[in-house]
Each structure stands twice: as C-alpha cells, then as structure tokens.
C-alpha cells in the first residue's frame, strides 16, 4: 500500500505545465524553432504557415577528414618550457608553447545539411486564426495547428527513434485542401538537388577546413505519400496538390564509419533507411517512436507544484513572468522548473543514442557550416556537463556514445602522449571532434591543458558506480589505466615543494591574473589537475581491486597518490586555484575549475573534508552568481553539493531569464534562456540545459558521500533532499538513481520528508543518512518493519536484487 501511494504521487501533475512548450506565433529565428532528434538526425521546426522550415542535421556530417593535430616539436621544447615555468618566467614559457606545441589545426566544425522548406503558395495569411505551435516532450513530437477560413490544418513532426528518419505528417479537416511544395535550401557550396524515382534527392561534399581536405559526402532523400490529390516533381521541387493527408519522409546519411574510415556509401545508407520507413504507416511510425521514447522518458517524473495561470501563457512569457514574480522564498511557476528539468532529459534522449555520436556543444542541432566554437567537443567542462544527468536521471544507456568517444581518443591520444610529451599511456587536450584529434588547440593560454581525456574517463567509473556492470568495468579498465600511466610518466617533482605536478598546464581558460590581463596562464600543478589525477588514479586502483587484478600496480598507484599536492586553503579562506596563494577575491571568471573536487568529483564533502568544503563556499561567494549559462549550471550543482538549497535556487532564478532570439542582450543583460528554452552562453550551448537538469536532481538526491569513521568507514550512503529550497516546500520525484544500484522515489511536504521508496537493483547494503533529530522507519512493500543498524547519522539495512523498501519519518 505504501509503495502504491508513492508511485501515484508523481502522477497527479499538470502535464501541460511540465511537458509542453507552446507558442502562439511561428518561429522567426533559429532559437525560436523547436528541436526534435533521434541521435542520428536532428531537426529544428519553425512552424510557419505560408513557408515552414525544417532545418536539418546529421550527426556524422562534419568538415575535414581523418587527420592529426599533434606537434612533435613540443617534445624537444618541453624541458625548456618546464625550466621557464619553475623559474617564474611563465610568459616566456607560454610564448614558447605557442611556437612549438600548436599545430595550427584547431578542430573541424559540425555542419548543417540545410533545410527542407514546405511552401504553401495558396495560404491566405489574412485568414489565419487559432495558431498554436507545440513541442510535447512527453511524446517527443512537434505540432503546429491553425485555422484558415473554415479549415483546420495540423503538421506533426517526429524524429523517429526506431528508424532514424525525420517524419512529417500534414492533415486538413476539409478533403482535398492540402497543397504544398517541398524544396531544399542549403549554405553548402556543393549542394545539388535532383529528382530520382519520385524522390527529391540532395547531395553535397563536406567542407575543407584549416587545410584538411573534405573526406565526407552526404545524401538526403525526401519522399511524400498522400491520400487524395496528386504529385508533381521537378529537379528541385516536389509538389503535392489537393490532398487530404500527406506524410513526408526525410532520410540522410554520410560515408562516415569511424575516425579513420570513410568508406561507407551515403546513398546505400539513405536508401535503406527510407525504404524501411516508407513501408510503415504514419500511425505505426508514431506508435513505435512513442513506445521507444517512453522507455527512456517515463523512468523519471518530477512534480514541484503548479501555477493556476501558467497554461494561459506562451513558454517564453512563462520564463519572463517567472523572473518578474519569483523571489528567494517563492516560486511563481514551479511547473516551469519541472518543464526545464524534463527538457534536459528530452534533449539528451534526442541527441545521444546508443550506436551514435556523443552530444556535442550544440547537442545535435546547428544551422551553420562554421558554427561558434565549431560545435565540437570542448572537453574541459562542456562535454562532461552534457552527460551529468545521464546516470542520476536513469538514462545510463545514453552515455554509450560518450564511452565510444572515450575509447577512440584513448587510441588516438597515445600518439599525442608519446610525440608531444614523451609519455606513456594517452592524453587529450581541451578539444576534440569527430576525427578524435587530441592535440593542443586555440593557443597556450586556453589549450595547454592535457587533462581532457582523463576527466572523461571519470565517467567510466561513475557508470560502474551506478550500474555495477563488471563487464563494462573490465572493458573500461585499460582505458583508465592508460590515462593514469600518462600522468605517471608526465608529471615531475616541483623543485620548490617536492610534490609531483603537471607542467606545463593551466587552470582552464584562466590565469592567476585573469583572462583579459594579458598575463600568462601557463603554470605548474593547478589544483584542478591534481584533483583529476587523484580521481583517475584512485578510480583505476579501485577498479583493479573490484576486478581482482594487478596487485603490484595497485600498490604503485597508492605510492603515486601519496606524492600529489594536498588541497590548500588560501589567505581569504578560499580553496586555492593554484599552488601559490594567488586567487583574486574580486575575480568573477566563469570557470570554477578548482571546485571540480566538490562537483562533479566527490573528493570534497562535508563528512570527509569539512575545511575544504567550507573553502569552496568562500570561493563560490567570491566568484559570484553572474555567469554564462553553462557556468550557472555548474554553480547550481556546486551549491547543491554544499547543501544550500536557497542559494542553489538563486542559481535557478539566475538561469531563468529570457534572452531575445537575436541574441541582443541590451534589453535583458541577464538573459540565459532563448524562447525555445535553449541555454545561452550566449550564444547557444546545450551544456547549460543538461547542467540544470543535473542540478535539480542533485538538490533532491545525493549519493557521493562516504563515511569517515567507524566500522563502515569509506562506504557510501544516500542523502535525501540534501538541498531543498524554501521556495519549493512540497513535491515529488520518481525514478532518480543513486550510486550502488538504487532507484529512489521521494515525496516531501513543508520541506520535510513524507516518504521515500528505494529499489535495490543489485542487492547491496543500503545506507541512508538520517538528519539530526529525526528517526526513520523502514518497511518492505507488504508493510513489514525492516530492521537496520545505525552508525552516527547513517542507517544500514540489507537488500536483495529488485527488492523495494519504504522509508518514513517517525511521527
């Protein structure tokens, strides 16, 4: 009975407020349009009446081709660079790196395919009424409806998950009232169209970039099938006239196989996908798509309450009203927070599917041939943030493309480690792309940071912590060991302190005197480096223990760990970003890299390192809350880890400010969300959307902490509602995951736990934090009391695989 009550609590929600983006006008700009995706193809739906635009992407269509961007001259210059750094001549070292370490290839851009235009030449715009445009993220479908005279029109768009094809369904309420013309438009220089076998076919070569010749080609095929009416095709158009109903199928593919193989046939792939899709009716395609999507989306639900008038407003106006009417103690539209949380899950499902490419800087959606920052993989925070929600939000499978990327760069990165640093193992700097380049890019100030690959490997260990998948761990272990072996052969003793340090390196995109001062950023042993090294070495050692292998290697790693610098607290009480106490308390830089140890790492916690934990609070207060969209997402998670729900909510409020679609900030300098809820750096970066979703989950559930003393020292435990803000006193969440293989549902009221359900997937011991002054009761699903032991503030009880427990406070 208890179990059923909790399962039902999250079903009583106002679905339109938490799963529906709605607008009363067509999209004027790209950041008004609504995204659909299936991991292979992405589309942005504008919802126009006289002309509708469907902007298209295919995940493997990038510029350039297989290449490397290492500079072997770095190895000869490395000793001199280190000498200069250790002598305090950091600018000279940085200038030498710029001359000897860079290859002048900064990475290849992710490219658009172009757009499919749906022209309605007979549309009478003066007679249009009742226009609505929706993105239903509960069913992953974009819908546009309007009335023209006495006829109702509807357009539905899905990115079919089972088939990998974009499908558009058009209907009219009056027979034979549907007439439209399909036509491609693309900025690609080699783009051509032709009519072949009743289909509109587009082809294009990829683009040369930075001296790397184009190796990719793409093909798109469009076919329309209608009920009633007729078709007319030319070499550049497909017209459907006088139909009652029509379905448009868009398939696209490239010749990409992997980072060093481009031997596939784009034509054969496109032909095969389209042939398999057009054999199915719209109704069947929609059913199969919905079925596959719900397998992911339905695992988690969130109810934070609702606003009585929220459904009266377009989504962008809800954001604006939230900013105007919410304060530190109240939430004017809690359903909007649930919507943005769900939107992050929707975007991850749509952009990252097993067997595909990892979500890049813009996920799967990009309208340009040369987008900002190339829309590639920035691996000094942004790519990692894309996957922060994957485990805790019960979407573990969707991290598989990231793991594939890590496997690839663990291979390409071996040459980088060897040729640039004379080191064993493998490494990657702060950017990569579909060709899995691992060299230094952008300039020494930003790029002299060989830690991107190592940070990514921590996701492998996190996946094991949540799933307990030993086969996965066995496959991941050599990759993890390779990352550690790089550091063991790259790091050197600091001549002043004696600790092993990385040199040269930077604290990402930042220097002791700031980013715009003209001073050097290149240093030895920045704090983030040491934290990453400590993580990968510790996790590799634990992985070896779990697998029962490499005992001597485990011992050597412990010796290595003992030589790393400790965390240091500076003169202002802050966590030091560098070995020296050089932090500026007035510095408000967007990166807070040295707080990696607090989040996403678990090195710093209230229970294990209370002094460093408080120093992180000082640092965050010094840096301030004003930041780029993704940085706000990171700070939201950091304040949640500090168990300060009200300050975390302040970051929520900071993100929920509307930025006009044209990106002009003069009307709202605090804007961090576009009208379609894309996160704004600005411009658009998808990582902030994922950071927000992870942050809300982190406010409600944490499982990173470990007992410090006692018989169970070192064992992890679950903390319920660790950072619940005053503004969200009641609510319910279902399906979040905790480390150790647990699924957790929580209901709360008046900021207090009402009940929780914990499902043990792996049958491990469950440890649960009990707040001071509270007593918890544990029941099985039949209402029988479950006995537990208690050590300090943590209770512990045994479980079996798939066993469920109900947790309730003692009255």
Coordinates of C-alpha atoms in Angstrom, one line a residue, residues 392 598-599 636-638 640-641 692-704 719 721-723 736 739:
X392 CA 21.3 10.1 -11.8
X598 CA 33.4 19.3 -4.9
X599 CA 31.4 18.6 -8.1
X636 CA 23.9 25.2 -9.3
X637 CA 25.3 21.8 -8.8
X638 CA 28.1 23.1 -6.6
X640 CA 23.6 21.8 -4.1
X641 CA 26.7 19.8 -3.1
X692 CA 20.3 22.5 -15.0
X693 CA 18.7 19.0 -15.1
X694 CA 21.6 17.5 -13.2
X695 CA 21.4 20.4 -10.7
X696 CA 17.7 19.8 -9.9
X697 CA 18.4 16.1 -9.3
X698 CA 21.4 17.0 -7.1
X699 CA 19.2 19.2 -4.9
X700 CA 16.9 16.2 -4.3
X701 CA 19.2 13.3 -4.1
X702 CA 22.9 12.7 -3.4
X703 CA 24.9 9.5 -3.0
X704 CA 28.6 10.6 -3.4
X719 CA 21.2 11.6 1.3
X721 CA 16.5 16.1 0.0
X722 CA 20.0 17.5 0.7
X723 CA 19.4 21.0 -0.8
X736 CA 16.2 9.0 -9.7
X739 CA 25.3 5.0 -6.6

